[in-house]
Amino acid sequence: MAIGGLKLNSSITEKVFLSMLDILIVASGPYRVTLRSTGVDLMRTDNALKPGHYDIRPYSRGSTIFITHEPCVTRILSRTTTGRDDFFRARVRERDGKCVITGTVNTEADVNQWRGFHAAHIFPLSSEEYWVQNGFSRWITNRMGDHDTGITSCQNGLLMLSSIHEKFDGFDFSVNPDDGYKIICFDRDPFKIGGSILDPICRDPSGEGAVRVELLRWHFRQAVLANMRGAGEPSFEMDSQR
C-alpha cells in the first residue's frame, strides 16, 4: 500500500497526519499507525510528525485495509469574464479586503485597485456540472433565484494574493476547518503559511456572506486525495477571478 506525495513541514502534526489517513484509508476495523524506527504508535496530538517510515496495521486479524478509490476533482484552466463573475469578485473583495491566508491587506482598495489580489473559488468554476449533479448548491444560502447554482456566491470564495491563489488551486495547501481553520501545506512552504489560521474576516458566522465550512472541508479532502495517493495525482487550474 503506497501513500506518498506529502512533504513534511511544520504544519504536519501527528493529529493532522491521522486526520489525513481518515480520508485515505478504508478499513473494516480499527488500525494503528506506527513509526517503524521506534515502534511507537501515533496519537492525535499536536506533536510534530517525525520523518520516517510508518506502518499501518489493523488491530484484529482478518481486518482489511486499503486506500480509497474516491476520485479527486481535477482542476482545469478556467478564465471567464461574465457578469456573474464580476459580482462574485466584487462581493469577495468587499467582504475580505485582504488576503485571508497571509493577512496582507490591500491598502489600495479605496481607489478600487486590486492588482495582485484574486477572488478564488474554493470549488472550481470549471466543474459546475459536477457541483449541480451532486447538490452542492444546498450549502449556499444567498443564491439569487431558482436558476442560480450558487457556485459564484461569495460563500464559495476567498480573497488571496495571486501567488497564493495558484498554490491553492494546485492543492499545495488547504484549510482544515475541523482543526481550528488551520492552514495545512502538502508541499514545501515557501510563503511560511503552514500552521497559521484562516483570517476570521471571511468566516464571521453572523455575516450572510461568510465562507461555507462545508466547502472548506471539501477542498481539504480533495487536497488529501490529490497529494497522498502514491506519488500524488495531477491537479491544476488557473481559475482566475482577479
Coordinates of C-alpha atoms in Angstrom, one line a residue:
M1 CA 0.0 0.0 0.0
A2 CA 1.7 3.2 -1.2
I3 CA 1.0 6.6 0.4
G4 CA 3.1 9.4 -0.9
G5 CA 3.3 13.0 -2.2
L6 CA 3.3 14.7 1.2
K7 CA 6.4 16.8 2.0
L8 CA 6.9 17.1 5.7
N9 CA 6.7 20.7 7.1
S10 CA 5.9 22.4 10.3
S11 CA 2.1 22.3 9.7
I12 CA 2.0 18.5 9.8
T13 CA 1.4 17.2 13.3
E14 CA 0.5 13.7 14.4
K15 CA -3.1 14.7 14.7
V16 CA -3.1 16.3 11.2
F17 CA -1.5 13.2 9.6
L18 CA -4.0 10.8 11.3
S19 CA -6.9 13.0 10.0
M20 CA -5.5 12.7 6.5
L21 CA -5.4 8.9 6.9
D22 CA -9.0 9.0 8.0
I23 CA -9.8 10.3 4.5
L24 CA -7.4 8.0 2.6
I25 CA -7.8 4.7 4.4
V26 CA -10.8 2.4 4.1
A27 CA -10.7 -0.2 6.9
S28 CA -13.0 -2.9 8.2
G29 CA -11.9 -2.2 11.7
P30 CA -9.6 -0.1 13.9
Y31 CA -6.0 0.2 12.9
R32 CA -2.8 1.7 14.3
V33 CA -0.1 3.8 12.7
T34 CA 3.5 3.1 14.0
L35 CA 6.8 4.8 13.3
R36 CA 8.9 1.9 12.2
S37 CA 12.2 3.1 13.7
T38 CA 10.7 3.4 17.2
G39 CA 7.7 1.1 17.2
V40 CA 5.7 3.9 18.8
D41 CA 2.1 4.4 17.8
L42 CA 0.9 7.8 16.7
M43 CA -1.6 9.6 18.8
R44 CA -3.9 12.5 18.0
T45 CA -1.6 15.1 19.5
D46 CA -0.1 18.4 18.3
N47 CA 3.4 17.0 18.3
A48 CA 5.3 17.5 15.1
L49 CA 5.2 14.4 12.8
K50 CA 8.6 12.9 12.7
P51 CA 10.2 11.9 9.4
G52 CA 10.5 8.2 8.7
H53 CA 8.5 5.2 7.5
Y54 CA 5.1 4.5 9.1
D55 CA 3.4 1.1 9.2
I56 CA -0.4 0.8 9.2
R57 CA -1.7 -2.3 10.8
P58 CA -5.2 -3.5 11.8
Y59 CA -5.7 -4.4 15.4
S60 CA -7.6 -7.6 14.5
R61 CA -6.6 -10.5 12.4
G62 CA -8.6 -10.7 9.2
S63 CA -9.4 -7.0 9.1
T64 CA -8.8 -5.3 5.7
I65 CA -7.1 -2.0 4.9
F66 CA -6.9 -0.3 1.6
I67 CA -6.6 3.1 0.0
T68 CA -9.8 4.7 -1.1
H69 CA -10.6 4.9 -4.8
E70 CA -12.6 8.0 -4.3
P71 CA -12.0 10.3 -7.3
C72 CA -10.3 13.7 -7.0
V73 CA -11.8 16.6 -8.9
T74 CA -9.1 17.7 -11.3
R75 CA -8.9 21.5 -11.7
I76 CA -8.6 22.7 -15.3
L77 CA -7.8 26.1 -16.9
S78 CA -10.8 28.4 -16.5
R79 CA -10.9 32.1 -17.3
T80 CA -14.3 33.7 -17.7
T81 CA -15.5 37.3 -17.6
T82 CA -19.3 37.1 -17.3
G83 CA -21.4 39.4 -15.3
R84 CA -21.9 36.9 -12.5
D85 CA -18.1 36.6 -12.2
D86 CA -17.9 40.3 -11.8
F87 CA -20.5 40.1 -9.0
F88 CA -18.6 37.3 -7.3
R89 CA -15.3 39.2 -7.4
A90 CA -16.9 42.3 -6.0
R91 CA -18.6 40.5 -3.1
V92 CA -15.4 38.6 -2.1
R93 CA -13.3 41.8 -2.2
E94 CA -15.9 43.7 -0.2
R95 CA -16.1 41.0 2.5
D96 CA -12.4 40.3 2.9
G97 CA -10.4 43.3 1.9
K98 CA -7.2 41.3 2.4
C99 CA -5.5 38.0 1.6
V100 CA -7.2 35.8 4.1
I101 CA -4.3 33.3 4.0
T102 CA -1.3 35.7 4.7
G103 CA -3.2 38.6 6.2
T104 CA -1.8 41.0 3.7
V105 CA -4.2 44.0 3.5
N106 CA -5.0 45.7 0.2
T107 CA -4.1 49.3 1.0
E108 CA -5.3 50.4 -2.4
A109 CA -8.9 49.1 -2.0
D110 CA -10.1 52.7 -1.5
V111 CA -9.2 53.5 -5.1
N112 CA -10.5 50.2 -6.4
Q113 CA -7.0 48.9 -7.3
W114 CA -6.9 45.1 -6.8
R115 CA -3.8 44.2 -8.8
G116 CA -2.1 41.2 -7.2
F117 CA -5.3 40.0 -5.4
H118 CA -7.5 37.3 -6.7
A119 CA -11.0 36.2 -5.7
A120 CA -10.5 32.4 -5.7
H121 CA -13.2 29.8 -6.0
I122 CA -13.0 27.1 -3.4
F123 CA -14.9 24.7 -5.6
P124 CA -13.7 25.2 -9.1
L125 CA -15.9 27.1 -11.5
S126 CA -14.9 24.7 -14.3
S127 CA -16.6 21.8 -12.6
E128 CA -20.1 23.5 -12.3
E129 CA -21.8 20.5 -13.8
Y130 CA -20.4 18.3 -11.1
W131 CA -21.4 20.9 -8.5
V132 CA -25.0 20.8 -9.7
Q133 CA -25.2 17.0 -10.1
N134 CA -24.0 16.4 -6.5
G135 CA -26.2 19.0 -4.9
F136 CA -23.5 21.4 -3.7
S137 CA -26.0 24.2 -4.1
R138 CA -27.7 23.2 -0.9
W139 CA -24.8 24.7 1.1
I140 CA -25.3 28.2 -0.4
T141 CA -27.7 30.3 1.5
N142 CA -27.6 33.5 -0.6
R143 CA -28.5 32.3 -4.1
M144 CA -30.3 34.8 -6.3
G145 CA -33.3 32.9 -7.6
D146 CA -34.0 29.3 -8.6
H147 CA -31.7 29.3 -11.6
D148 CA -28.6 30.4 -9.6
T149 CA -26.5 27.4 -8.9
G150 CA -24.6 29.3 -6.2
I151 CA -21.2 28.4 -7.4
T152 CA -20.3 32.1 -7.9
S153 CA -21.6 33.0 -4.4
C154 CA -19.0 34.7 -2.2
Q155 CA -19.7 31.8 0.2
N156 CA -17.6 29.8 -2.3
G157 CA -14.8 32.3 -2.5
L158 CA -11.7 33.6 -0.7
L159 CA -9.6 36.6 -1.4
M160 CA -5.9 35.7 -1.9
L161 CA -2.7 37.1 -3.2
S162 CA -2.3 35.9 -6.8
S163 CA 0.7 33.7 -6.0
I164 CA -1.1 32.2 -3.0
H165 CA -4.1 31.5 -5.3
E166 CA -2.0 29.4 -7.6
K167 CA -0.9 27.3 -4.7
F168 CA -4.5 26.9 -3.5
D169 CA -5.7 25.8 -6.9
G170 CA -2.9 23.3 -7.2
F171 CA -3.8 21.8 -3.8
D172 CA -0.4 22.7 -2.5
F173 CA -2.2 23.8 0.7
S174 CA -5.7 23.8 2.1
V175 CA -7.6 24.9 5.2
N176 CA -8.8 22.3 7.7
P177 CA -12.0 23.7 9.3
D178 CA -12.1 20.8 11.7
D179 CA -8.8 21.8 13.2
G180 CA -9.4 25.4 14.1
Y181 CA -9.3 26.6 10.4
K182 CA -5.6 25.7 10.4
I183 CA -3.7 26.1 7.1
I184 CA -2.1 22.8 6.1
C185 CA 0.7 22.6 3.5
F186 CA 1.2 19.5 1.4
D187 CA 4.4 20.7 -0.3
R188 CA 7.2 22.9 0.7
D189 CA 6.0 26.1 2.4
P190 CA 7.8 29.0 0.7
F191 CA 5.3 31.6 1.9
K192 CA 5.5 30.3 5.5
I193 CA 1.8 30.0 5.8
G194 CA 1.6 26.4 7.3
G195 CA 0.1 26.2 10.7
S196 CA -1.4 29.7 10.6
I197 CA -5.1 30.3 10.8
L198 CA -7.6 31.4 8.1
D199 CA -8.5 35.0 8.7
P200 CA -11.7 35.3 10.7
I201 CA -13.0 38.2 8.5
C202 CA -14.2 35.7 5.8
R203 CA -15.9 33.3 8.2
D204 CA -17.9 35.5 10.6
P205 CA -20.9 33.4 11.4
S206 CA -23.1 36.5 11.8
G207 CA -22.2 37.5 8.2
E208 CA -24.7 36.5 5.5
G209 CA -21.8 36.0 3.0
A210 CA -19.4 34.0 5.2
V211 CA -17.5 31.3 3.5
R212 CA -19.1 27.9 3.9
V213 CA -17.4 25.4 6.2
E214 CA -18.7 22.5 4.1
L215 CA -16.8 23.8 1.0
L216 CA -13.6 24.3 3.0
R217 CA -13.9 20.7 4.3
W218 CA -14.5 19.5 0.7
H219 CA -11.3 21.3 -0.5
F220 CA -9.2 19.8 2.3
R221 CA -10.5 16.4 1.4
Q222 CA -9.6 16.9 -2.3
A223 CA -6.1 18.1 -1.3
V224 CA -5.5 15.0 0.7
L225 CA -6.7 12.8 -2.2
A226 CA -4.6 14.7 -4.7
N227 CA -1.4 14.7 -2.8
M228 CA -1.2 11.5 -0.8
R229 CA -2.1 8.6 -3.1
G230 CA 1.1 7.0 -4.4
A231 CA 3.2 10.0 -5.7
G232 CA 0.2 12.2 -5.7
E233 CA -2.2 12.9 -8.5
P234 CA -2.0 15.8 -11.1
S235 CA -4.4 18.6 -10.3
F236 CA -4.2 22.0 -11.8
E237 CA -6.3 25.1 -12.5
M238 CA -5.8 28.8 -13.1
D239 CA -9.3 29.7 -12.1
S240 CA -8.6 33.4 -12.2
Q241 CA -11.1 35.9 -10.8
R242 CA -9.0 38.9 -10.3

